[in-house]
Coordinates of C-alpha atoms in Angstrom, one line a residue:
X1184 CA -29.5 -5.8 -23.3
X1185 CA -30.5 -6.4 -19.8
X1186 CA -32.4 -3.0 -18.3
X1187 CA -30.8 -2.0 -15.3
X1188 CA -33.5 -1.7 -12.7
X1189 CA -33.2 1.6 -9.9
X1190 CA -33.4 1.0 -6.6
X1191 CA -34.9 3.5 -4.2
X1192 CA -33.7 4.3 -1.4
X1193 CA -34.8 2.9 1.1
X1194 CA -34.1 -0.3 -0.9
X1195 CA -30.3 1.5 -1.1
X1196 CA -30.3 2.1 2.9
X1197 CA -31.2 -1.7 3.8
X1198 CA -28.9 -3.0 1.1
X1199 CA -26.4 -0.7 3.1
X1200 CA -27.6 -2.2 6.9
X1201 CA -27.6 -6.0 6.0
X1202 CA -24.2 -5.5 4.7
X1203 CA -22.9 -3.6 8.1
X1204 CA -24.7 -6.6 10.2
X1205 CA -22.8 -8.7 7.9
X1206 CA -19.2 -7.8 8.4
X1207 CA -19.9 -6.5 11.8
X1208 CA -20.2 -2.7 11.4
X1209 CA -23.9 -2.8 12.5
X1210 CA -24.9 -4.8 15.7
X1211 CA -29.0 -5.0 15.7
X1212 CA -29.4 -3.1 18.3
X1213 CA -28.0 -0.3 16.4
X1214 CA -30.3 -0.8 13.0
X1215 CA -33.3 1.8 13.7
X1216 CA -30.4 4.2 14.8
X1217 CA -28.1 3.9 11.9
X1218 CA -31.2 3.7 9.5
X1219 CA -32.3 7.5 10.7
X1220 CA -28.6 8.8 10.5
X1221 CA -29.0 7.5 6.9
X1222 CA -32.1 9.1 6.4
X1223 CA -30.7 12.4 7.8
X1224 CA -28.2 12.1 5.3
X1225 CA -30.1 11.8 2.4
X1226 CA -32.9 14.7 3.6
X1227 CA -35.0 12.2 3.9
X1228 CA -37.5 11.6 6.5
X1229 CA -39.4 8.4 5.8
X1230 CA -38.3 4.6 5.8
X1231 CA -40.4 1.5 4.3
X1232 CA -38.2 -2.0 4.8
X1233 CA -38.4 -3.6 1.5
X1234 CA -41.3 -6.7 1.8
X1235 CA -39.1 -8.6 -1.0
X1236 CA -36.2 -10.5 -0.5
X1237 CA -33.2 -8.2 -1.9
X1238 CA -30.1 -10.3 -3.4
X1239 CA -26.8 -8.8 -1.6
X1240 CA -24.1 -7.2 -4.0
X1241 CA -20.5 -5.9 -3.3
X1242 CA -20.2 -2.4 -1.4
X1243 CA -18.8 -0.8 -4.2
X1244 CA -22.1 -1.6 -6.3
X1245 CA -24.1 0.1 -3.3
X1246 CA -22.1 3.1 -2.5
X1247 CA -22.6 3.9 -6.5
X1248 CA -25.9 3.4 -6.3
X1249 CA -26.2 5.7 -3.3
X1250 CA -23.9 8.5 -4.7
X1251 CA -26.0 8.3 -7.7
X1252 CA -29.4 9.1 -5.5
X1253 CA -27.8 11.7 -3.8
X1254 CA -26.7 13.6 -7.2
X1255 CA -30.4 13.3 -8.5
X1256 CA -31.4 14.8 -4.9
X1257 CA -28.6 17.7 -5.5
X1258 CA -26.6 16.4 -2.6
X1259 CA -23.5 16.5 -4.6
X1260 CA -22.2 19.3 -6.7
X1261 CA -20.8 17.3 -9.6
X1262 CA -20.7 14.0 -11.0
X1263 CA -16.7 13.2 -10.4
X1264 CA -14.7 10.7 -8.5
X1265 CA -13.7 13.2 -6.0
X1266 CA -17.5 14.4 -5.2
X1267 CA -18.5 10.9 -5.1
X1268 CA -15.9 9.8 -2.7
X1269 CA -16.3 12.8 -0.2
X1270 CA -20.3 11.2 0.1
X1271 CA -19.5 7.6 0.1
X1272 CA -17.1 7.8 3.3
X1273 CA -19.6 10.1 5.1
X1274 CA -22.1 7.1 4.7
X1275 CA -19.1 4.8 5.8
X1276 CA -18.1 7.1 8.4
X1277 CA -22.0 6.5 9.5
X1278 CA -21.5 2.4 9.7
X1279 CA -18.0 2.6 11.3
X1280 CA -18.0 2.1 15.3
X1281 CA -17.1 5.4 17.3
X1282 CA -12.5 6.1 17.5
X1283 CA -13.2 4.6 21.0
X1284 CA -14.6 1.4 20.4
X1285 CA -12.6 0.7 17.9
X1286 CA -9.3 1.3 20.7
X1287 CA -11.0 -0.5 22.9
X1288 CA -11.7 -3.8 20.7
X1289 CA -8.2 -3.4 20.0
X1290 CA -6.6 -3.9 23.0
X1291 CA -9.1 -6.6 24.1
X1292 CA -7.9 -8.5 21.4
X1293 CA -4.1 -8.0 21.8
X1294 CA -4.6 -9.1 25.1
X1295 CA -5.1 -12.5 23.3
X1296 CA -2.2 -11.4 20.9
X1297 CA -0.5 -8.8 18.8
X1298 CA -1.6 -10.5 15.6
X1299 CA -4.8 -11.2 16.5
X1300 CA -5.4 -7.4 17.4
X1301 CA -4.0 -5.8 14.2
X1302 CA -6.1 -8.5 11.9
X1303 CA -9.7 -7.5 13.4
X1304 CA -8.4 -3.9 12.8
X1305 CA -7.1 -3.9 9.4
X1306 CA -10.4 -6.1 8.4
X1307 CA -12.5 -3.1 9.5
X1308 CA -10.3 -0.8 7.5
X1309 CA -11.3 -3.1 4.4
X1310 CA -15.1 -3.2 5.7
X1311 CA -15.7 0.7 6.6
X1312 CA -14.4 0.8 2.2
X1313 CA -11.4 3.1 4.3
X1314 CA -9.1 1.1 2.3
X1315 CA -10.8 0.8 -1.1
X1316 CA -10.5 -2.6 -2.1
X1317 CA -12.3 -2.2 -5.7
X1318 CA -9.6 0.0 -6.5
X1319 CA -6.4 -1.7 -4.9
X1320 CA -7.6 -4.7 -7.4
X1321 CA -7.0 -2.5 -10.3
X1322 CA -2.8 -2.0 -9.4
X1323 CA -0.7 -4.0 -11.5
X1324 CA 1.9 -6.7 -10.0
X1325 CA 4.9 -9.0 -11.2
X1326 CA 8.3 -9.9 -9.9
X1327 CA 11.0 -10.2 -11.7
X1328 CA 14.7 -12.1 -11.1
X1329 CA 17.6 -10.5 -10.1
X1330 CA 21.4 -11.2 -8.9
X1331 CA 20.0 -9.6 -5.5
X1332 CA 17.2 -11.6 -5.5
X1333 CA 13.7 -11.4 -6.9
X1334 CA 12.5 -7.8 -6.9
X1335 CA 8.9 -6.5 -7.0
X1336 CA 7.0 -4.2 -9.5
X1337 CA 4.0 -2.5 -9.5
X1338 CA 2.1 -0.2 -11.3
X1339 CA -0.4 1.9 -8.7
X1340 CA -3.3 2.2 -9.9
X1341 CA -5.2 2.6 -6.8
X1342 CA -5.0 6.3 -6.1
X1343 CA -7.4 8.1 -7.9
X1344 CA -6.5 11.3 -10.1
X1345 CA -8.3 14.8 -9.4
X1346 CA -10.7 15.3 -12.6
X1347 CA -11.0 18.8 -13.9
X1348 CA -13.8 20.0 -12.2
X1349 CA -12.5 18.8 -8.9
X1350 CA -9.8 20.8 -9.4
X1351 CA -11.3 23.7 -10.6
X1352 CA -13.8 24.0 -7.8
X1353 CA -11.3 23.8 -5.2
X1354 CA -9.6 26.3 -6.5
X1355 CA -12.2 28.5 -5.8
X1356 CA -12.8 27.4 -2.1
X1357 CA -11.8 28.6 0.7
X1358 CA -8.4 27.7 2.3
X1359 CA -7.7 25.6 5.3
X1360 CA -5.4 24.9 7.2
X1361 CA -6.8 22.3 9.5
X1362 CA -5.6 19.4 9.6
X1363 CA -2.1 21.1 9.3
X1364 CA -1.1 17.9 6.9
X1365 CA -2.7 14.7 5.8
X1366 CA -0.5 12.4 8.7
X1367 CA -1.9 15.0 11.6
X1368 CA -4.3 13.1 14.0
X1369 CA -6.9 15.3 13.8
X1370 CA -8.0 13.9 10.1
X1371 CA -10.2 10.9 11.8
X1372 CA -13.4 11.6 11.1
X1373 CA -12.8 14.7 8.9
X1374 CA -15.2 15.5 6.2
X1375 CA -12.6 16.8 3.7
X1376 CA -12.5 18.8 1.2
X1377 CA -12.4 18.9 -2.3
X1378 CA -8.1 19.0 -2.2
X1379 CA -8.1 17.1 1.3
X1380 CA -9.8 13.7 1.0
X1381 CA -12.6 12.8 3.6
X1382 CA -11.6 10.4 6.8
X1383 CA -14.9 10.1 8.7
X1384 CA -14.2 6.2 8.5
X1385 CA -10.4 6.5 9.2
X1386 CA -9.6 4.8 12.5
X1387 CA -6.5 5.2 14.4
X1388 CA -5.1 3.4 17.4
X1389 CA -3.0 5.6 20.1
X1390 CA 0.7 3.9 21.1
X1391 CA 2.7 4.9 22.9
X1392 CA 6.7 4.5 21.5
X1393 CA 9.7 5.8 23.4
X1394 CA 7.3 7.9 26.2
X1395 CA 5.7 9.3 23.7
X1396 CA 1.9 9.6 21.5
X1397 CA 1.8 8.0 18.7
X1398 CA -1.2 6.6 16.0
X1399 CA -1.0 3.6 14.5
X1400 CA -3.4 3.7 11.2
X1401 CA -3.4 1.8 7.7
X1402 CA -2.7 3.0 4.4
X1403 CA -5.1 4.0 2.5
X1404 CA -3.2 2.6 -0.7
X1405 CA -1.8 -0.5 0.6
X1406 CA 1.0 -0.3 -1.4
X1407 CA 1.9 -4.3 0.1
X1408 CA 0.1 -6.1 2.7
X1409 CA -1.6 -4.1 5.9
X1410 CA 0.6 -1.2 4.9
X1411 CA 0.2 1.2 8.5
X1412 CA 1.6 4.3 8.9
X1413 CA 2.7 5.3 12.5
X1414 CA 2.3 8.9 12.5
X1415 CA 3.2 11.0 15.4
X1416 CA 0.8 12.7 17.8
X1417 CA 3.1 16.1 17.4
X1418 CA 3.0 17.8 13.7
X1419 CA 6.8 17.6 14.0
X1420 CA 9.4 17.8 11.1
X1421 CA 10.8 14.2 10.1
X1422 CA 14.6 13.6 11.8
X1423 CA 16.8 10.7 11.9
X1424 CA 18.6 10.2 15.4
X1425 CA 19.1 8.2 17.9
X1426 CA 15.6 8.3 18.8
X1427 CA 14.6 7.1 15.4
X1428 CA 15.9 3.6 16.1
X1429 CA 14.6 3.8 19.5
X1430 CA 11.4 4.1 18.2
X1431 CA 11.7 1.3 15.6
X1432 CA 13.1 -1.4 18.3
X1433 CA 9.9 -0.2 20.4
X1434 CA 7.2 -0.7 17.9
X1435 CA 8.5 -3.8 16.3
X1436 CA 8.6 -5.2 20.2
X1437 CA 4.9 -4.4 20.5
X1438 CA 3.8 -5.8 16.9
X1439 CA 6.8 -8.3 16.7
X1440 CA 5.1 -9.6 13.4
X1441 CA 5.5 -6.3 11.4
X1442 CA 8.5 -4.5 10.2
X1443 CA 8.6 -0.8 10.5
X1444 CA 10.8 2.2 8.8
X1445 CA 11.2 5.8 8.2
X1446 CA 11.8 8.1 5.4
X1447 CA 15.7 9.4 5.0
X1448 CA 14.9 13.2 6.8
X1449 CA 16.4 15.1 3.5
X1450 CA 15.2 15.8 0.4
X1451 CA 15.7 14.0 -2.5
X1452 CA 16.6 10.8 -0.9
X1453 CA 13.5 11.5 1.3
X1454 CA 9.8 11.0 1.1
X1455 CA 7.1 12.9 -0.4
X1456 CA 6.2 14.0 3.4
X1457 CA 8.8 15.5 5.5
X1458 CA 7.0 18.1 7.3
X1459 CA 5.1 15.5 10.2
X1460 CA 7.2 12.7 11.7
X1461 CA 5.9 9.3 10.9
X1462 CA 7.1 5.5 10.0
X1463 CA 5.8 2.7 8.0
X1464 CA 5.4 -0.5 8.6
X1465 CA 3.0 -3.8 7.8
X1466 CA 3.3 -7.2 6.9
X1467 CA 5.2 -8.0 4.3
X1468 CA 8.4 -9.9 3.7
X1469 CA 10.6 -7.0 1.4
X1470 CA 13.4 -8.7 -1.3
X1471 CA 15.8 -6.6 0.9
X1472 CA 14.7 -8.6 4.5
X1473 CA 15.3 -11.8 2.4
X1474 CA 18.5 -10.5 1.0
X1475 CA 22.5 -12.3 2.7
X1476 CA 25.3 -10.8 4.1
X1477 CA 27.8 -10.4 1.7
X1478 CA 30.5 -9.5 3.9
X1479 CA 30.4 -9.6 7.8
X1480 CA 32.3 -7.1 10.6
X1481 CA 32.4 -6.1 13.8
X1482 CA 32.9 -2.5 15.6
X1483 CA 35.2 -2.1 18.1
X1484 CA 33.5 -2.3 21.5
X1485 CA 30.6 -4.0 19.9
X1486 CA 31.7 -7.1 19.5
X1487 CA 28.2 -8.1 20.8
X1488 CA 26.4 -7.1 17.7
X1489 CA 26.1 -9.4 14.4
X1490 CA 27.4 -6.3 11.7
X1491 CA 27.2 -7.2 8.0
X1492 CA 27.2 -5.5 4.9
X1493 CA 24.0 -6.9 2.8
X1494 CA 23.9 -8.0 -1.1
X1495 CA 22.0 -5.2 -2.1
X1496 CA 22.1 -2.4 -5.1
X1497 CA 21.8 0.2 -2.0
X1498 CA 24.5 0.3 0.2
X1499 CA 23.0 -1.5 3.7
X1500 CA 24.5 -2.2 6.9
X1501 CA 22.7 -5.0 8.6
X1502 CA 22.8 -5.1 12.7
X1503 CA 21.3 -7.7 15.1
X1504 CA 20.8 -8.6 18.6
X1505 CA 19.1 -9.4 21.5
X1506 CA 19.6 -6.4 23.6
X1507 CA 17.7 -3.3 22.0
X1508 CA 20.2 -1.5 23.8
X1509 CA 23.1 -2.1 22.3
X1510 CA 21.5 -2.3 19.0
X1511 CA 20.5 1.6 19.3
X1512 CA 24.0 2.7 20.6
X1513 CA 26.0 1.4 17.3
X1514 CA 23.2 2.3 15.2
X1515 CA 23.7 5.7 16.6
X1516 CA 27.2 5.6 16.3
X1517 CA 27.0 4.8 12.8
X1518 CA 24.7 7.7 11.7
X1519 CA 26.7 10.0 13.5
X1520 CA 29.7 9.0 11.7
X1521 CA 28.2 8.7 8.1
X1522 CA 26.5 12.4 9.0
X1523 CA 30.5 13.7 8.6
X1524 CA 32.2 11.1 6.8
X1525 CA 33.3 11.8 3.4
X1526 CA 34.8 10.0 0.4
X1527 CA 35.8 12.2 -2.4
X1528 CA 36.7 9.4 -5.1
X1529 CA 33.2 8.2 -4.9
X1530 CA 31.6 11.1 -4.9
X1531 CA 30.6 11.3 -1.2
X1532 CA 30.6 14.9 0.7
X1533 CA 28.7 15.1 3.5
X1534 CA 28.6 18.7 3.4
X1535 CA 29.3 21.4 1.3
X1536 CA 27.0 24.3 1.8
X1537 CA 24.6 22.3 3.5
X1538 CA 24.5 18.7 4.7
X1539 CA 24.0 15.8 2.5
X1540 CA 24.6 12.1 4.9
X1541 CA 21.9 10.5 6.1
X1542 CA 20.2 6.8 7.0
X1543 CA 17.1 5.0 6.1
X1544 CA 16.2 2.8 8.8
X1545 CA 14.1 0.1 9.0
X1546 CA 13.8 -2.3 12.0
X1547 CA 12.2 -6.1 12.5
X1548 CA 12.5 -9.2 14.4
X1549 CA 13.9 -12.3 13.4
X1550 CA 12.8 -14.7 15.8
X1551 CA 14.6 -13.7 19.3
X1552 CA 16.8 -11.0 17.7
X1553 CA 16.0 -7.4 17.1
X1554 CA 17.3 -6.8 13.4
X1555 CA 18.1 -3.0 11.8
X1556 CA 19.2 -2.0 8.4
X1557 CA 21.1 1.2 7.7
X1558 CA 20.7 2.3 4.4
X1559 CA 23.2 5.1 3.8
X1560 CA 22.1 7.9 1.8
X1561 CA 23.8 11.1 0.4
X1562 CA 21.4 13.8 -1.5
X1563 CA 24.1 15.9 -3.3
X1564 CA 23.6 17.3 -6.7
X1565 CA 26.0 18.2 -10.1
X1566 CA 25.9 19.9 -12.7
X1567 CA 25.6 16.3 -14.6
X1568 CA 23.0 15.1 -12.6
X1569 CA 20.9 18.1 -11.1
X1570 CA 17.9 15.8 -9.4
X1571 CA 20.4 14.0 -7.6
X1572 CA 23.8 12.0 -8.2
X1573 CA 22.8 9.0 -6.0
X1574 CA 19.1 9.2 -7.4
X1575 CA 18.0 7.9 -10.4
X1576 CA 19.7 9.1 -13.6
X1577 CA 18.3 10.3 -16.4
X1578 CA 18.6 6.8 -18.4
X1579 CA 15.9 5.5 -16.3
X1580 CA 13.6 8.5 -15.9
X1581 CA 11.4 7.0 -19.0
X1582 CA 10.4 4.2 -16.6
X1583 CA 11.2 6.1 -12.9
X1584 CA 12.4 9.9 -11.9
X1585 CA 10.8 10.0 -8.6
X1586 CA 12.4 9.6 -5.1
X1587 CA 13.4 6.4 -3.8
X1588 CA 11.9 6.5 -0.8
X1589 CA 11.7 3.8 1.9
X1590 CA 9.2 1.7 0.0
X1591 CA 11.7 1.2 -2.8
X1592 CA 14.7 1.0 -1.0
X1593 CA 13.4 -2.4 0.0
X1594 CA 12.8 -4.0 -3.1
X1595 CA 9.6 -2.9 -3.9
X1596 CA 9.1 -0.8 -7.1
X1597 CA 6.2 2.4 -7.3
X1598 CA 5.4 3.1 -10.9
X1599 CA 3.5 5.7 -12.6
X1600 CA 0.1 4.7 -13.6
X1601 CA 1.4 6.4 -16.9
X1602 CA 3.3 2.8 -17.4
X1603 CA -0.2 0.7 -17.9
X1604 CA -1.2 2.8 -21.2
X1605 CA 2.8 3.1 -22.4
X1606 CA 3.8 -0.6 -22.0
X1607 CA 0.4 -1.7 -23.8
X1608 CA 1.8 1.1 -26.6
X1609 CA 5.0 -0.2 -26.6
X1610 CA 3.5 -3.9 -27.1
X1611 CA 1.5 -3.0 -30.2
X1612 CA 4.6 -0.9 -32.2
X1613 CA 6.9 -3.6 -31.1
X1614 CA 4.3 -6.7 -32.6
X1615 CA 4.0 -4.1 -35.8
X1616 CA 6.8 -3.2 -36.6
X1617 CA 6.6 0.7 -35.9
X1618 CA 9.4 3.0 -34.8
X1619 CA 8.3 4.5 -31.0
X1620 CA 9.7 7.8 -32.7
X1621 CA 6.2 7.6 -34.6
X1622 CA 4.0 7.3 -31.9
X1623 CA 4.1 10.3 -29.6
X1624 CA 3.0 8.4 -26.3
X1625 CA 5.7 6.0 -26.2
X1626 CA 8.3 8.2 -28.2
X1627 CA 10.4 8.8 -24.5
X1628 CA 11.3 5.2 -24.0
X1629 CA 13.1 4.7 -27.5
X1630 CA 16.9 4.6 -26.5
X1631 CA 16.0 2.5 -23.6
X1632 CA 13.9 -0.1 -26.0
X1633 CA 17.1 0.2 -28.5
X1634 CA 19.5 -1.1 -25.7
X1635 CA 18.0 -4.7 -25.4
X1636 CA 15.7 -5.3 -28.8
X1637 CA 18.6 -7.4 -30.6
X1638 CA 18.5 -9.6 -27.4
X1639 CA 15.1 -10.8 -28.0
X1640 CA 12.8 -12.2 -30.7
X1641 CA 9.2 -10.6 -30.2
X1642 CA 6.3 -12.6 -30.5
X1643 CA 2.2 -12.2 -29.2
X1644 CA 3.3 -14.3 -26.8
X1645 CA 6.4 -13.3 -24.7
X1646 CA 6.7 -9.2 -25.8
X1647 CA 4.8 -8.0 -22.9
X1648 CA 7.1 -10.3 -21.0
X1649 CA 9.8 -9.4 -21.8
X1650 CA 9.1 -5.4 -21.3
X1651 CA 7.9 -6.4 -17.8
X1652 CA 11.2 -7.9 -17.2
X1653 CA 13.6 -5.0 -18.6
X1654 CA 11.3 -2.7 -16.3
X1655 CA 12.2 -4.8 -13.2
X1656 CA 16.0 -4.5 -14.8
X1657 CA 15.5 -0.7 -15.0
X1658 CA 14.5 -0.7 -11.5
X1659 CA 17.4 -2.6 -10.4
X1660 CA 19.7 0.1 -11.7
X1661 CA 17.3 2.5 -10.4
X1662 CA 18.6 0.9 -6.9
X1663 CA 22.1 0.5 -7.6
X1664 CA 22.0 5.0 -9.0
X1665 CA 20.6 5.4 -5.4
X1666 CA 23.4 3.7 -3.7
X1667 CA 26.3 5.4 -2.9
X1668 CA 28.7 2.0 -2.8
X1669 CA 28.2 0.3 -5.8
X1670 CA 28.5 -3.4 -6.1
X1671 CA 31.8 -3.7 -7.9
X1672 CA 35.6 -3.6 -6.0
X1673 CA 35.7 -0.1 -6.0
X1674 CA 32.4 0.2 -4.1
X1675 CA 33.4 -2.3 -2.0
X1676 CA 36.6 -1.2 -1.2
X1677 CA 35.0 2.3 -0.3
X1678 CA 32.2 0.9 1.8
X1679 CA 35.2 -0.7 3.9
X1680 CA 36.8 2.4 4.0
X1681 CA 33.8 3.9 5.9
X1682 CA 33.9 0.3 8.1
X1683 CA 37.6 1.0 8.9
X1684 CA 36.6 4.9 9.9
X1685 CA 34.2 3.2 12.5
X1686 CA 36.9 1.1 14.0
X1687 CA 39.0 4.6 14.5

């Protein structure tokens, strides 16, 4: 076995600078300055450049290396993921140019081209390690078929879980309440905390959308390609209005080559953060965007505007124009009238003791024309199904109980990291023969198993296929729970029902 040799640290620290000159981070002129800060860091007050030639390794090789010589110095309280990632970013945060350089590169280069500006700024996401690319490697992908299309699954492995200790200590440390919430502007270059993550090499670039502040910033995650969240400069609840598709049409006319959406403003059929306005948007081509018209319309006294219901397991109304206008004045329309409309043989009230109608937008460009969906939600609740009737049911909460958020509603599945381990369970009792009532991990997904086994014969080579496939099924039902006209005539005829209300 090959001994592992340690570097010191000065070895560590130019390691560190010839990969900033590298990918840009460090212009020479800044090398002696970054080089102290480093030292600073480290309580450290000497520095001999290595006289050998040092072979370059990835980042992520580095940064452990680094985290590693500063829990030997004490510099971290415990060996965890969480302790080690509030060091690494504030060495990142040391590399990555000052909030104003970074705006200022920005919109010199969109004043070349929109594209041209966001891919210099998502590359330095990737380069400052904001967006962790070791660990977006490790999330699991697939598509699957579908009558709507092919839809996409993944597995996120990405985001890292809190280990005890982490846990533990911040229990015990003081409370903050700055920044108010994890989408407020003030986390750029925040240190964090052991239950708020560090951001000293988050960058953010101000917009401004409607006559108003706004940040444009990446996901950490990258759930699909240069995920960006556009968070508000205001820690402002989430609300759907008019203004919501004003603020689409005006961001998707300033990056014209990404799509952008928001959150349904109610819970249940919302996202996980309500409490700080924000959309999200990136690059990516959803199964939903690629999805027909199934059946097309107009609205009276907007004849102007193409109107189509679209072949989707949610219910969708799909709008496009030239004139962003016009666009936002049916849009508007719409949501005002699916915030009071109402169809008790389906299951639809939009209010009983509180309000329950709302709309996920989501707005692009397709070529000339300004495109929006409406996806129409309702977040009521029964006695039968007490997380939500238009959510999924409990048939599917083996594979998926969470909200189906915007993310999802387009076509895009967001499993539990729980599914890697379980479908690799289910794999071996299916290839041996064993009843998932004997194996406690796996026990859950029985009846759903049960429901397609006869349709198959397992071997080594197709089982973990086929399970990958009846997940993208599940999801698909998943989908069509969450839509409140479903795709059969009597859906149908309701969702032209609601059509026929707009016409009144």
């Amino acid at each position: 076995m090959k001994e592992t040799k340690t570097r010191s640290l000065d070895t560590l620290i130019y390691e560190l600078c010839q990969y900033g000159e590298g990918v840009g981070l460090v212009h020479p002129l800044d090398r002696a300055f970054v080089v102290n800060r480093l030292l600073s860091l480290f309580h450290a007050n000497t520095y001999t450049q290595p006289s050998e030639p040092v072979e370059a390794r990835p980042l992520v090789n580095i940064l452990e290396d680094m985290t590693s010589e500063a829990l030997a110095r004490g510099l971290i309280a415990e060996d965890g993921v969480v302790f080690r990632d509030l060091f690494d970013t504030e060495i990142m945060g040391i590399l990555t140019p000052m909030p104003s350089t970074v705006v200022s590169t920005f919109r010199q280069n969109y004043s070349s081209s929109p594209a041209y500006a966001t891919d210099a700024f998502y590359h330095l996401a990737l380069v400052s390690n904001y967006i962790r690319e070791d660990r977006i490697r490790r999330d699991i992908k697939w598509v699957v078929p579908s009558a709507y299309g092919e839809i996409e699954i993944s597995i996120n492995l990405s985001k890292p879980e809190k280990d005890p200790k982490a846990i533990a200590a911040a229990k015990k440390a003081p409370q903050s309440g700055y920044p108010l919430c994890l989408l407020c502007h003030e986390n750029e270059g925040f240190a964090g905390t052991l239950d708020k993550p560090a951001r000293q090499n988050l960058r953010q670039i101000p917009l401004t959308i409607t006559g108003e502040e706004w940040y444009l910033q990446y996901s950490p995650y990258v759930y699909y390609n240069e995920h960006c969240i556009l968070l508000s400069a205001k820690h402002t609840p989430m609300s759907i209005s008019r203004k919501s598709f004003e603020k689409e049409l005006d961001f998707v006319e300033i990056l014209p080559h990404y799509f952008v959406g928001q959150n349904a403003d109610l819970p249940i059929v919302g996202g996980s953060i309500l409490s700080h306005d924000h959309m999200q948007g990136g690059r990516h081509t959803f199964p939903m965007e690629k999805a027909p018209i199934a059946h097309s319309f107009t609205i009276s006294g907007f004849e102007d505007i193409q109107a189509g219901i679209v072949k989707w397991p949610m219910s969708v109304i799909r709008l496009s124009s030239k004139n962003k206008e016009r666009l936002v004045a049916l849009a508007d329309k719409i949501l005002l009238a699916w915030r009071k409309y109402s169809d008790a043989e389906l299951g639809i009230l939009a209010d009983t003791t509180e309000p329950h109608n709302t709309i996920t937008p989501i707005a692009r460009r397709r070529g000339e024309l300004f495109e929006l969906d409406l996806v129409l939600r309702n977040n009521r609740t029964s006695e039968e199904h007490p997380l939500g009737i238009f959510h999924p049911h409990e048939c599917y909460h083996n594979i998926k109980k969470e909200n189906i958020g915007l993310i999802e509603v387009m076509g895009l599945a967001i499993l539990p990291s729980r599914l890697k381990g379980e479908l690799a369970a289910m794999e071996n009792a299916i290839l041996a023969g064993v009843d998932f009532d004997e194996v406690p991990k796996i026990k859950k997904h029985r009846a759903w198993f049960l429901a397609f086994r006869d349709n198959y014969t397992f071997t080594k080579e197709n089982t973990m296929q086929i399970l990958r496939e009846e997940v993208g099924r599940t999801f698909v039902g998943v989908l069509t729970d969450a839509g409140v006209y479903k795709d059969t005539p009597e859906g149908f005829a309701g969702f032209l029902r609601f059509i026929d209300f707009l016409n009144k």
